[in-house]
PDB file of C-alpha atoms in Angstrom:
ATOM      1  CA  MET A  11     -61.985 -23.463 -27.968  1.00 95.00           C
ATOM      2  CA  TRP A  12     -60.127 -22.292 -30.917  1.00 96.00           C
ATOM      3  CA  VAL A  13     -57.411 -19.788 -29.290  1.00 95.00           C
ATOM      4  CA  PHE A  14     -55.204 -17.634 -31.465  1.00 93.00           C
ATOM      5  CA  GLU A  15     -51.771 -18.852 -30.536  1.00 95.00           C
ATOM      6  CA  GLU A  16     -49.464 -16.211 -29.027  1.00 94.00           C
ATOM      7  CA  ASN A  17     -46.412 -16.267 -26.821  1.00 95.00           C
ATOM      8  CA  ILE A  18     -46.594 -15.148 -23.124  1.00 94.00           C
ATOM      9  CA  ASP A  19     -43.414 -15.008 -21.261  1.00 92.00           C
ATOM     10  CA  GLY A  20     -41.867 -17.807 -23.209  1.00 95.00           C
ATOM     11  CA  ARG A  21     -44.987 -20.003 -23.219  1.00 96.00           C
ATOM     12  CA  LYS A  22     -47.785 -20.695 -25.722  1.00 97.00           C
ATOM     13  CA  LEU A  23     -51.187 -19.294 -24.551  1.00 96.00           C
ATOM     14  CA  THR A  24     -53.092 -22.698 -25.249  1.00 97.00           C
ATOM     15  CA  ASP A  25     -50.372 -24.627 -23.197  1.00 97.00           C
ATOM     16  CA  ILE A  26     -50.998 -22.216 -20.275  1.00 97.00           C
ATOM     17  CA  ILE A  27     -54.671 -22.547 -20.732  1.00 97.00           C
ATOM     18  CA  ASN A  28     -54.499 -26.250 -21.060  1.00 97.00           C
ATOM     19  CA  THR A  29     -52.203 -26.612 -18.090  1.00 97.00           C
ATOM     20  CA  ASP A  30     -53.038 -23.686 -15.713  1.00 96.00           C
ATOM     21  CA  HIS A  31     -56.511 -23.542 -16.720  1.00 97.00           C
ATOM     22  CA  GLU A  32     -56.503 -19.872 -17.163  1.00 96.00           C
ATOM     23  CA  ASN A  33     -56.453 -17.241 -20.136  1.00 95.00           C
ATOM     24  CA  VAL A  34     -53.591 -14.999 -18.455  1.00 93.00           C
ATOM     25  CA  LYS A  35     -53.671 -12.552 -21.048  1.00 91.00           C
ATOM     26  CA  TYR A  36     -57.484 -11.901 -21.724  1.00 89.00           C
ATOM     27  CA  LEU A  37     -59.152 -13.167 -18.682  1.00 92.00           C
ATOM     28  CA  PRO A  38     -56.672 -13.236 -15.798  1.00 92.00           C
ATOM     29  CA  GLY A  39     -57.565 -14.695 -12.206  1.00 92.00           C
ATOM     30  CA  CYS A  40     -60.457 -16.580 -13.571  1.00 93.00           C
ATOM     31  CA  LYS A  41     -59.922 -20.386 -13.235  1.00 94.00           C
ATOM     32  CA  LEU A  42     -61.432 -22.158 -16.499  1.00 95.00           C
ATOM     33  CA  PRO A  43     -63.003 -25.615 -16.106  1.00 94.00           C
ATOM     34  CA  ASP A  44     -60.906 -28.647 -16.975  1.00 93.00           C
ATOM     35  CA  ASN A  45     -62.948 -29.395 -19.937  1.00 95.00           C
ATOM     36  CA  VAL A  46     -62.272 -26.123 -21.977  1.00 95.00           C
ATOM     37  CA  VAL A  47     -59.459 -27.168 -24.098  1.00 96.00           C
ATOM     38  CA  ALA A  48     -57.452 -24.589 -26.251  1.00 97.00           C
ATOM     39  CA  ILE A  49     -56.547 -25.588 -29.687  1.00 97.00           C
ATOM     40  CA  PRO A  50     -54.295 -23.402 -32.191  1.00 97.00           C
ATOM     41  CA  ASN A  51     -55.870 -25.021 -35.137  1.00 96.00           C
ATOM     42  CA  LEU A  52     -58.998 -23.629 -36.048  1.00 95.00           C
ATOM     43  CA  CYS A  53     -60.156 -26.192 -38.746  1.00 94.00           C
ATOM     44  CA  GLU A  54     -59.404 -28.933 -35.836  1.00 95.00           C
ATOM     45  CA  ALA A  55     -61.289 -27.012 -33.174  1.00 95.00           C
ATOM     46  CA  VAL A  56     -64.505 -26.865 -35.405  1.00 95.00           C
ATOM     47  CA  GLN A  57     -64.310 -30.425 -36.836  1.00 92.00           C
ATOM     48  CA  ASP A  58     -67.960 -32.186 -36.521  1.00 90.00           C
ATOM     49  CA  ALA A  59     -69.131 -29.616 -34.266  1.00 94.00           C
ATOM     50  CA  ASP A  60     -72.792 -29.475 -33.795  1.00 95.00           C
ATOM     51  CA  LEU A  61     -72.920 -26.044 -32.211  1.00 97.00           C
ATOM     52  CA  LEU A  62     -70.563 -23.152 -32.907  1.00 97.00           C
ATOM     53  CA  PHE A  63     -69.916 -19.942 -31.000  1.00 97.00           C
ATOM     54  CA  PHE A  64     -68.403 -16.778 -32.833  1.00 97.00           C
ATOM     55  CA  VAL A  65     -66.547 -14.642 -30.291  1.00 95.00           C
ATOM     56  CA  LEU A  66     -63.800 -12.517 -31.958  1.00 91.00           C
ATOM     57  CA  PRO A  67     -63.374  -9.158 -33.244  1.00 86.00           C
ATOM     58  CA  HIS A  68     -65.591  -8.492 -36.332  1.00 85.00           C
ATOM     59  CA  GLN A  69     -62.818  -7.460 -38.677  1.00 85.00           C
ATOM     60  CA  PHE A  70     -61.707 -11.053 -38.813  1.00 91.00           C
ATOM     61  CA  ILE A  71     -65.035 -12.936 -39.393  1.00 93.00           C
ATOM     62  CA  ARG A  72     -64.807 -13.315 -43.082  1.00 93.00           C
ATOM     63  CA  LYS A  73     -61.340 -14.899 -42.951  1.00 94.00           C
ATOM     64  CA  VAL A  74     -62.345 -17.304 -39.972  1.00 95.00           C
ATOM     65  CA  CYS A  75     -65.513 -18.191 -41.840  1.00 95.00           C
ATOM     66  CA  ASP A  76     -63.532 -18.678 -45.281  1.00 95.00           C
ATOM     67  CA  GLU A  77     -61.189 -21.107 -43.355  1.00 94.00           C
ATOM     68  CA  ILE A  78     -63.712 -23.361 -41.650  1.00 94.00           C
ATOM     69  CA  THR A  79     -66.388 -23.385 -44.519  1.00 90.00           C
ATOM     70  CA  GLY A  80     -66.970 -27.236 -45.346  1.00 88.00           C
ATOM     71  CA  GLN A  81     -65.498 -28.284 -42.052  1.00 90.00           C
ATOM     72  CA  VAL A  82     -68.909 -28.363 -39.976  1.00 90.00           C
ATOM     73  CA  PRO A  83     -71.873 -30.515 -40.631  1.00 89.00           C
ATOM     74  CA  SER A  84     -74.672 -28.619 -42.664  1.00 86.00           C
ATOM     75  CA  LYS A  85     -76.918 -29.159 -39.667  1.00 93.00           C
ATOM     76  CA  ALA A  86     -74.812 -27.465 -37.337  1.00 95.00           C
ATOM     77  CA  LEU A  87     -76.129 -24.259 -35.668  1.00 97.00           C
ATOM     78  CA  GLY A  88     -74.391 -20.996 -34.884  1.00 97.00           C
ATOM     79  CA  ILE A  89     -74.596 -18.146 -32.259  1.00 98.00           C
ATOM     80  CA  THR A  90     -72.603 -14.802 -32.616  1.00 98.00           C
ATOM     81  CA  LEU A  91     -71.393 -12.563 -29.777  1.00 97.00           C
ATOM     82  CA  ILE A  92     -69.616 -10.529 -32.325  1.00 95.00           C
ATOM     83  CA  LYS A  93     -70.486  -6.741 -31.762  1.00 90.00           C
ATOM     84  CA  GLY A  94     -69.929  -4.905 -35.150  1.00 86.00           C
ATOM     85  CA  ILE A  95     -71.486  -4.497 -38.381  1.00 87.00           C
ATOM     86  CA  ASP A  96     -70.210  -4.339 -42.003  1.00 83.00           C
ATOM     87  CA  GLN A  97     -70.982  -2.592 -45.099  1.00 75.00           C
ATOM     88  CA  GLY A  98     -72.551  -4.301 -48.095  1.00 71.00           C
ATOM     89  CA  PRO A  99     -73.649  -3.281 -51.602  1.00 71.00           C
ATOM     90  CA  GLU A 100     -77.170  -2.851 -50.187  1.00 70.00           C
ATOM     91  CA  GLY A 101     -75.833  -0.859 -47.396  1.00 76.00           C
ATOM     92  CA  LEU A 102     -76.054  -2.516 -43.981  1.00 85.00           C
ATOM     93  CA  LYS A 103     -74.592  -5.934 -43.813  1.00 89.00           C
ATOM     94  CA  LEU A 104     -74.716  -7.816 -40.414  1.00 93.00           C
ATOM     95  CA  ILE A 105     -71.900 -10.199 -38.799  1.00 94.00           C
ATOM     96  CA  SER A 106     -74.542 -13.073 -38.533  1.00 96.00           C
ATOM     97  CA  ASP A 107     -75.281 -12.374 -42.578  1.00 93.00           C
ATOM     98  CA  ILE A 108     -71.617 -12.675 -43.317  1.00 94.00           C
ATOM     99  CA  ILE A 109     -71.699 -16.191 -41.403  1.00 95.00           C
ATOM    100  CA  ARG A 110     -75.012 -17.374 -42.775  1.00 94.00           C
ATOM    101  CA  GLU A 111     -73.962 -16.787 -46.426  1.00 92.00           C
ATOM    102  CA  LYS A 112     -70.451 -18.126 -46.239  1.00 93.00           C
ATOM    103  CA  MET A 113     -71.381 -21.195 -44.121  1.00 93.00           C
ATOM    104  CA  GLY A 114     -75.041 -22.184 -44.798  1.00 93.00           C
ATOM    105  CA  ILE A 115     -76.096 -22.537 -41.343  1.00 94.00           C
ATOM    106  CA  ASP A 116     -78.679 -20.871 -38.958  1.00 95.00           C
ATOM    107  CA  ILE A 117     -77.232 -18.058 -36.707  1.00 97.00           C
ATOM    108  CA  SER A 118     -78.855 -16.642 -33.724  1.00 98.00           C
ATOM    109  CA  VAL A 119     -77.026 -13.658 -31.866  1.00 98.00           C
ATOM    110  CA  LEU A 120     -76.453 -13.002 -27.978  1.00 98.00           C
ATOM    111  CA  MET A 121     -75.932  -9.364 -27.070  1.00 98.00           C
ATOM    112  CA  GLY A 122     -76.466  -7.691 -23.402  1.00 97.00           C
ATOM    113  CA  ALA A 123     -74.854  -6.047 -20.426  1.00 97.00           C
ATOM    114  CA  ASN A 124     -72.225  -8.660 -20.054  1.00 95.00           C
ATOM    115  CA  ILE A 125     -68.690  -7.419 -19.011  1.00 92.00           C
ATOM    116  CA  ALA A 126     -66.757 -10.420 -19.371  1.00 90.00           C
ATOM    117  CA  SER A 127     -64.905 -10.288 -15.883  1.00 90.00           C
ATOM    118  CA  GLU A 128     -68.196  -9.826 -14.269  1.00 94.00           C
ATOM    119  CA  VAL A 129     -69.745 -12.707 -15.838  1.00 95.00           C
ATOM    120  CA  ALA A 130     -66.856 -14.841 -15.115  1.00 93.00           C
ATOM    121  CA  ALA A 131     -66.997 -14.133 -11.606  1.00 93.00           C
ATOM    122  CA  ASP A 132     -70.548 -15.266 -11.527  1.00 94.00           C
ATOM    123  CA  LYS A 133     -72.016 -11.911 -10.825  1.00 97.00           C
ATOM    124  CA  PHE A 134     -75.618 -11.750 -11.997  1.00 98.00           C
ATOM    125  CA  CYS A 135     -76.299 -10.269 -15.304  1.00 97.00           C
ATOM    126  CA  GLU A 136     -79.009 -10.215 -18.129  1.00 98.00           C
ATOM    127  CA  THR A 137     -78.572 -10.975 -21.824  1.00 98.00           C
ATOM    128  CA  THR A 138     -80.664 -11.252 -24.917  1.00 98.00           C
ATOM    129  CA  ILE A 139     -80.645 -14.011 -27.607  1.00 98.00           C
ATOM    130  CA  GLY A 140     -82.116 -12.762 -30.758  1.00 97.00           C
ATOM    131  CA  CYS A 141     -82.997 -15.412 -33.550  1.00 96.00           C
ATOM    132  CA  LYS A 142     -84.690 -16.290 -36.704  1.00 94.00           C
ATOM    133  CA  ASN A 143     -85.778 -19.522 -35.650  1.00 95.00           C
ATOM    134  CA  LEU A 144     -87.444 -19.521 -32.236  1.00 96.00           C
ATOM    135  CA  GLU A 145     -86.571 -23.180 -31.545  1.00 97.00           C
ATOM    136  CA  ASN A 146     -82.997 -22.569 -32.101  1.00 97.00           C
ATOM    137  CA  GLY A 147     -82.923 -19.543 -29.868  1.00 97.00           C
ATOM    138  CA  LEU A 148     -84.460 -21.419 -27.067  1.00 98.00           C
ATOM    139  CA  LEU A 149     -82.106 -24.305 -27.475  1.00 98.00           C
ATOM    140  CA  PHE A 150     -79.031 -21.773 -26.763  1.00 98.00           C
ATOM    141  CA  LYS A 151     -80.952 -20.331 -23.862  1.00 98.00           C
ATOM    142  CA  GLU A 152     -81.469 -24.102 -22.384  1.00 98.00           C
ATOM    143  CA  LEU A 153     -77.469 -24.534 -22.835  1.00 97.00           C
ATOM    144  CA  LEU A 154     -76.330 -21.117 -21.281  1.00 97.00           C
ATOM    145  CA  GLN A 155     -78.855 -20.055 -18.908  1.00 98.00           C
ATOM    146  CA  THR A 156     -77.687 -20.177 -15.163  1.00 97.00           C
ATOM    147  CA  PRO A 157     -79.188 -18.486 -12.047  1.00 97.00           C
ATOM    148  CA  ASN A 158     -76.629 -15.540 -12.503  1.00 98.00           C
ATOM    149  CA  PHE A 159     -77.053 -15.524 -16.295  1.00 98.00           C
ATOM    150  CA  ARG A 160     -80.477 -14.581 -17.102  1.00 98.00           C
ATOM    151  CA  ILE A 161     -81.632 -14.775 -20.853  1.00 98.00           C
ATOM    152  CA  THR A 162     -84.461 -13.492 -22.824  1.00 98.00           C
ATOM    153  CA  VAL A 163     -85.216 -14.901 -26.271  1.00 98.00           C
ATOM    154  CA  VAL A 164     -86.510 -12.669 -28.960  1.00 97.00           C
ATOM    155  CA  ASP A 165     -87.183 -13.234 -32.683  1.00 94.00           C
ATOM    156  CA  ASP A 166     -86.018  -9.530 -33.554  1.00 93.00           C
ATOM    157  CA  ALA A 167     -82.406 -11.160 -34.481  1.00 95.00           C
ATOM    158  CA  ASP A 168     -81.292  -8.114 -36.436  1.00 95.00           C
ATOM    159  CA  ALA A 169     -82.179  -5.354 -33.842  1.00 96.00           C
ATOM    160  CA  VAL A 170     -80.631  -7.315 -31.244  1.00 97.00           C
ATOM    161  CA  GLU A 171     -77.384  -7.482 -33.486  1.00 96.00           C
ATOM    162  CA  VAL A 172     -77.691  -3.792 -34.524  1.00 96.00           C
ATOM    163  CA  CYS A 173     -77.607  -2.932 -30.779  1.00 96.00           C
ATOM    164  CA  GLY A 174     -74.777  -4.732 -29.756  1.00 95.00           C
ATOM    165  CA  ALA A 175     -72.635  -2.820 -32.742  1.00 94.00           C
ATOM    166  CA  LEU A 176     -74.043   0.756 -32.203  1.00 97.00           C
ATOM    167  CA  LYS A 177     -73.652   0.946 -28.611  1.00 97.00           C
ATOM    168  CA  ASN A 178     -70.015   1.154 -28.869  1.00 96.00           C
ATOM    169  CA  VAL A 179     -70.467   4.199 -30.978  1.00 97.00           C
ATOM    170  CA  VAL A 180     -72.412   5.953 -28.451  1.00 98.00           C
ATOM    171  CA  ALA A 181     -69.829   4.876 -25.690  1.00 97.00           C
ATOM    172  CA  VAL A 182     -67.079   6.703 -27.687  1.00 97.00           C
ATOM    173  CA  GLY A 183     -69.322   9.692 -27.439  1.00 98.00           C
ATOM    174  CA  ALA A 184     -69.725   9.153 -23.654  1.00 98.00           C
ATOM    175  CA  GLY A 185     -66.136   8.853 -23.264  1.00 97.00           C
ATOM    176  CA  PHE A 186     -65.283  12.103 -25.054  1.00 97.00           C
ATOM    177  CA  CYS A 187     -67.628  13.963 -22.478  1.00 97.00           C
ATOM    178  CA  ASP A 188     -65.698  12.413 -19.773  1.00 97.00           C
ATOM    179  CA  GLY A 189     -62.596  13.347 -21.168  1.00 97.00           C
ATOM    180  CA  LEU A 190     -63.903  16.998 -21.384  1.00 97.00           C
ATOM    181  CA  SER A 191     -65.181  16.714 -17.587  1.00 97.00           C
ATOM    182  CA  TYR A 192     -68.676  17.372 -19.017  1.00 96.00           C
ATOM    183  CA  GLY A 193     -70.159  15.639 -16.051  1.00 95.00           C
ATOM    184  CA  ASP A 194     -73.012  12.925 -15.818  1.00 95.00           C
ATOM    185  CA  ASN A 195     -75.850  15.189 -17.226  1.00 97.00           C
ATOM    186  CA  THR A 196     -74.215  15.670 -20.239  1.00 96.00           C
ATOM    187  CA  LYS A 197     -73.342  11.695 -20.528  1.00 97.00           C
ATOM    188  CA  ALA A 198     -76.961  11.045 -19.953  1.00 97.00           C
ATOM    189  CA  ALA A 199     -78.072  13.077 -23.010  1.00 96.00           C
ATOM    190  CA  VAL A 200     -75.388  11.298 -25.161  1.00 97.00           C
ATOM    191  CA  ILE A 201     -76.915   7.991 -23.850  1.00 97.00           C
ATOM    192  CA  ARG A 202     -80.610   8.993 -24.662  1.00 96.00           C
ATOM    193  CA  LEU A 203     -79.805  10.747 -28.054  1.00 97.00           C
ATOM    194  CA  GLY A 204     -77.566   7.940 -28.833  1.00 97.00           C
ATOM    195  CA  LEU A 205     -80.442   5.392 -28.083  1.00 97.00           C
ATOM    196  CA  MET A 206     -82.647   7.302 -30.317  1.00 96.00           C
ATOM    197  CA  GLU A 207     -80.264   7.329 -33.327  1.00 97.00           C
ATOM    198  CA  MET A 208     -79.810   3.422 -32.698  1.00 97.00           C
ATOM    199  CA  ILE A 209     -83.552   3.107 -32.929  1.00 96.00           C
ATOM    200  CA  VAL A 210     -84.056   5.031 -35.963  1.00 95.00           C
ATOM    201  CA  PHE A 211     -81.017   3.304 -37.590  1.00 95.00           C
ATOM    202  CA  ALA A 212     -82.358  -0.110 -37.063  1.00 95.00           C
ATOM    203  CA  LYS A 213     -85.660   0.812 -38.424  1.00 94.00           C
ATOM    204  CA  MET A 214     -84.215   2.055 -41.506  1.00 92.00           C
ATOM    205  CA  PHE A 215     -81.884  -0.298 -42.157  1.00 90.00           C
ATOM    206  CA  CYS A 216     -82.879  -3.722 -40.760  1.00 89.00           C
ATOM    207  CA  LYS A 217     -84.555  -6.034 -43.220  1.00 82.00           C
ATOM    208  CA  GLY A 218     -87.365  -7.236 -41.051  1.00 80.00           C
ATOM    209  CA  GLN A 219     -89.795  -5.618 -38.688  1.00 85.00           C
ATOM    210  CA  VAL A 220     -88.144  -4.039 -35.920  1.00 93.00           C
ATOM    211  CA  SER A 221     -89.785  -3.595 -32.456  1.00 93.00           C
ATOM    212  CA  THR A 222     -89.125  -0.695 -30.159  1.00 94.00           C
ATOM    213  CA  ALA A 223     -89.437  -3.193 -27.349  1.00 95.00           C
ATOM    214  CA  THR A 224     -86.167  -4.946 -28.246  1.00 96.00           C
ATOM    215  CA  PHE A 225     -84.304  -1.543 -27.176  1.00 97.00           C
ATOM    216  CA  LEU A 226     -85.539  -2.071 -23.611  1.00 97.00           C
ATOM    217  CA  GLU A 227     -84.121  -5.550 -23.616  1.00 97.00           C
ATOM    218  CA  SER A 228     -80.489  -6.159 -22.199  1.00 98.00           C
ATOM    219  CA  CYS A 229     -79.070  -5.851 -25.447  1.00 97.00           C
ATOM    220  CA  GLY A 230     -80.515  -2.407 -25.599  1.00 97.00           C
ATOM    221  CA  ILE A 231     -80.390   0.123 -22.935  1.00 97.00           C
ATOM    222  CA  SER A 232     -78.733  -2.059 -20.397  1.00 97.00           C
ATOM    223  CA  ASP A 233     -75.905  -2.724 -22.576  1.00 97.00           C
ATOM    224  CA  LEU A 234     -75.829   0.943 -23.645  1.00 98.00           C
ATOM    225  CA  ILE A 235     -75.398   2.181 -20.132  1.00 97.00           C
ATOM    226  CA  THR A 236     -72.974  -0.349 -18.965  1.00 96.00           C
ATOM    227  CA  THR A 237     -70.639   0.378 -21.987  1.00 96.00           C
ATOM    228  CA  CYS A 238     -70.922   4.058 -21.678  1.00 97.00           C
ATOM    229  CA  TYR A 239     -69.902   3.725 -18.029  1.00 96.00           C
ATOM    230  CA  ALA A 240     -67.619   0.863 -18.001  1.00 92.00           C
ATOM    231  CA  GLY A 241     -66.494  -0.223 -21.487  1.00 89.00           C
ATOM    232  CA  ARG A 242     -63.054  -0.183 -23.135  1.00 92.00           C
ATOM    233  CA  ASN A 243     -64.492   2.395 -25.963  1.00 95.00           C
ATOM    234  CA  ARG A 244     -65.356   4.986 -23.231  1.00 96.00           C
ATOM    235  CA  LEU A 245     -61.844   4.323 -21.759  1.00 95.00           C
ATOM    236  CA  VAL A 246     -59.897   4.884 -24.891  1.00 96.00           C
ATOM    237  CA  ALA A 247     -62.226   7.801 -25.853  1.00 96.00           C
ATOM    238  CA  GLU A 248     -61.467   9.544 -22.670  1.00 97.00           C
ATOM    239  CA  ALA A 249     -57.716   8.991 -23.119  1.00 96.00           C
ATOM    240  CA  PHE A 250     -58.001  10.371 -26.715  1.00 96.00           C
ATOM    241  CA  VAL A 251     -59.224  13.661 -25.383  1.00 96.00           C
ATOM    242  CA  LYS A 252     -56.851  14.001 -22.378  1.00 96.00           C
ATOM    243  CA  THR A 253     -53.508  12.689 -24.364  1.00 96.00           C
ATOM    244  CA  GLY A 254     -54.086  13.991 -27.913  1.00 93.00           C
ATOM    245  CA  LYS A 255     -52.855  10.520 -29.222  1.00 94.00           C
ATOM    246  CA  SER A 256     -54.606   8.570 -32.006  1.00 92.00           C
ATOM    247  CA  ILE A 257     -57.348   5.969 -31.690  1.00 91.00           C
ATOM    248  CA  GLU A 258     -54.906   3.599 -33.075  1.00 91.00           C
ATOM    249  CA  GLU A 259     -51.982   4.314 -30.655  1.00 93.00           C
ATOM    250  CA  LEU A 260     -54.269   3.981 -27.596  1.00 94.00           C
ATOM    251  CA  GLU A 261     -55.523   0.910 -28.479  1.00 92.00           C
ATOM    252  CA  GLN A 262     -52.067  -0.693 -28.833  1.00 92.00           C
ATOM    253  CA  GLU A 263     -51.108   1.090 -25.445  1.00 93.00           C
ATOM    254  CA  MET A 264     -54.167   0.356 -23.381  1.00 93.00           C
ATOM    255  CA  LEU A 265     -56.003  -2.659 -24.525  1.00 89.00           C
ATOM    256  CA  ASN A 266     -53.545  -5.790 -24.135  1.00 83.00           C
ATOM    257  CA  GLY A 267     -53.946  -6.918 -27.765  1.00 81.00           C
ATOM    258  CA  GLN A 268     -57.827  -6.552 -27.356  1.00 81.00           C
ATOM    259  CA  LYS A 269     -59.515  -4.654 -30.563  1.00 80.00           C
ATOM    260  CA  LEU A 270     -61.383  -1.354 -30.173  1.00 85.00           C
ATOM    261  CA  GLN A 271     -64.901  -1.783 -31.947  1.00 87.00           C
ATOM    262  CA  GLY A 272     -66.552   1.711 -31.509  1.00 92.00           C
ATOM    263  CA  PRO A 273     -64.317   3.703 -33.879  1.00 93.00           C
ATOM    264  CA  GLN A 274     -64.086   0.990 -36.347  1.00 91.00           C
ATOM    265  CA  THR A 275     -67.988   0.599 -36.306  1.00 93.00           C
ATOM    266  CA  SER A 276     -68.543   4.463 -36.698  1.00 95.00           C
ATOM    267  CA  ALA A 277     -66.502   4.114 -39.865  1.00 93.00           C
ATOM    268  CA  GLU A 278     -68.691   1.641 -41.134  1.00 92.00           C
ATOM    269  CA  VAL A 279     -72.003   3.259 -40.043  1.00 95.00           C
ATOM    270  CA  HIS A 280     -70.685   6.631 -41.355  1.00 95.00           C
ATOM    271  CA  GLN A 281     -70.086   4.825 -45.059  1.00 94.00           C
ATOM    272  CA  ILE A 282     -73.523   3.200 -44.936  1.00 93.00           C
ATOM    273  CA  LEU A 283     -75.166   6.819 -43.998  1.00 94.00           C
ATOM    274  CA  LYS A 284     -73.114   8.866 -46.430  1.00 94.00           C
ATOM    275  CA  GLN A 285     -74.155   6.192 -49.261  1.00 91.00           C
ATOM    276  CA  LYS A 286     -77.760   6.880 -48.582  1.00 91.00           C
ATOM    277  CA  GLU A 287     -77.365  10.829 -47.757  1.00 94.00           C
ATOM    278  CA  MET A 288     -78.557  10.697 -44.397  1.00 93.00           C
ATOM    279  CA  LEU A 289     -75.793  11.940 -42.324  1.00 94.00           C
ATOM    280  CA  ASP A 290     -77.550  15.011 -41.331  1.00 92.00           C
ATOM    281  CA  LYS A 291     -80.230  12.682 -39.519  1.00 93.00           C
ATOM    282  CA  PHE A 292     -77.679  10.867 -37.159  1.00 96.00           C
ATOM    283  CA  PRO A 293     -75.550  13.991 -35.827  1.00 96.00           C
ATOM    284  CA  LEU A 294     -74.087  11.936 -32.874  1.00 97.00           C
ATOM    285  CA  PHE A 295     -72.870   8.996 -35.172  1.00 97.00           C
ATOM    286  CA  THR A 296     -71.503  11.628 -37.374  1.00 97.00           C
ATOM    287  CA  ALA A 297     -69.624  13.568 -34.923  1.00 97.00           C
ATOM    288  CA  VAL A 298     -67.952  10.408 -33.388  1.00 97.00           C
ATOM    289  CA  TYR A 299     -66.858   9.220 -36.832  1.00 97.00           C
ATOM    290  CA  GLU A 300     -65.492  12.808 -37.687  1.00 97.00           C
ATOM    291  CA  ILE A 301     -63.770  13.480 -34.408  1.00 96.00           C
ATOM    292  CA  CYS A 302     -62.045  10.017 -34.575  1.00 95.00           C
ATOM    293  CA  TYR A 303     -60.899  10.205 -38.319  1.00 94.00           C
ATOM    294  CA  GLU A 304     -61.170  13.774 -39.595  1.00 95.00           C
ATOM    295  CA  GLY A 305     -59.720  15.894 -37.054  1.00 94.00           C
ATOM    296  CA  ARG A 306     -63.296  17.740 -36.013  1.00 96.00           C
ATOM    297  CA  PRO A 307     -62.740  19.283 -32.367  1.00 96.00           C
ATOM    298  CA  VAL A 308     -63.868  16.990 -29.812  1.00 96.00           C
ATOM    299  CA  THR A 309     -65.773  19.775 -28.299  1.00 95.00           C
ATOM    300  CA  ASP A 310     -68.094  19.790 -31.032  1.00 94.00           C
ATOM    301  CA  ILE A 311     -69.809  16.639 -29.274  1.00 95.00           C
ATOM    302  CA  ILE A 312     -71.392  19.293 -27.147  1.00 93.00           C
ATOM    303  CA  SER A 313     -72.934  21.308 -30.216  1.00 91.00           C
ATOM    304  CA  CYS A 314     -74.103  18.221 -31.673  1.00 90.00           C
ATOM    305  CA  LEU A 315     -76.142  17.679 -28.658  1.00 92.00           C
ATOM    306  CA  GLN A 316     -77.297  21.202 -28.392  1.00 91.00           C
ATOM    307  CA  ASN A 317     -78.621  21.027 -32.104  1.00 88.00           C
ATOM    308  CA  HIS A 318     -79.933  17.505 -32.215  1.00 89.00           C
ATOM    309  CA  PRO A 319     -83.332  17.121 -33.536  1.00 85.00           C
ATOM    310  CA  GLN A 320     -85.368  16.312 -30.678  1.00 68.00           C
ATOM    311  CA  HIS A 321     -87.861  14.059 -32.440  1.00 62.00           C
ATOM    312  CA  MET A 322     -86.341  11.859 -35.141  1.00 59.00           C
TER     313      MET A 322
END
């Protein structure tokens, strides 16, 4: 496992993982199996790998792909757990597209209601693998499924991936509602209207046929609910309202080195919608971006719900 090297109380994080078998910074209290070996050199970690798992903040994916291109066999298969999107000349660019184009390998995606600490504690959860090649998706299911980690494979890979990115934007809206003490009814409206915007966005911008049924999988409604109640995007958005501090300040103060995905994804979504002159069709996504970055009053989240088009 490639680990970005850090010093924790005078010790290298890779040494701690390899000696104590625990990632004390990002997953404290969880013992890792002895066969998980932390390696600080990215090229060494991927050398001769048949299967690659991409799990890092989405803003670093291009740099990582550039470093390892040519280091892995052309027959290697990849799967990405990265929840984010990018903007390309055509509009939407998925993280899997970036990996596929830079490395020339087949990429599946895994998205679901999978809070890391709960998965690590072996609590039951579901997840969704989306793939372009069903055989490859089923291979990853065979490798990863356990009695308490239940996997469904669908061939709607782009929609699965879009769900993973957009639910973080909705969770920021949910966090604003919590910060304003609007209650669970209001938050339920954010979740429902956010899901509607997610579906419409996917159907507008994904290249292939998008099935509405995909949004009923774990990658869709389950991940959305979990993130809106328990995720870091919700937590930071609530603090944004209560403290008046910027998103950047709160990320540094509250996340112990982890990266926030929701606000940045809202900025990428905003660019795509602005380019296509579609901002008015996505009032919740637009409000989240403008509250985070343009000084729009956070109380506008309620007017966005009140005036939301009921049928998109």
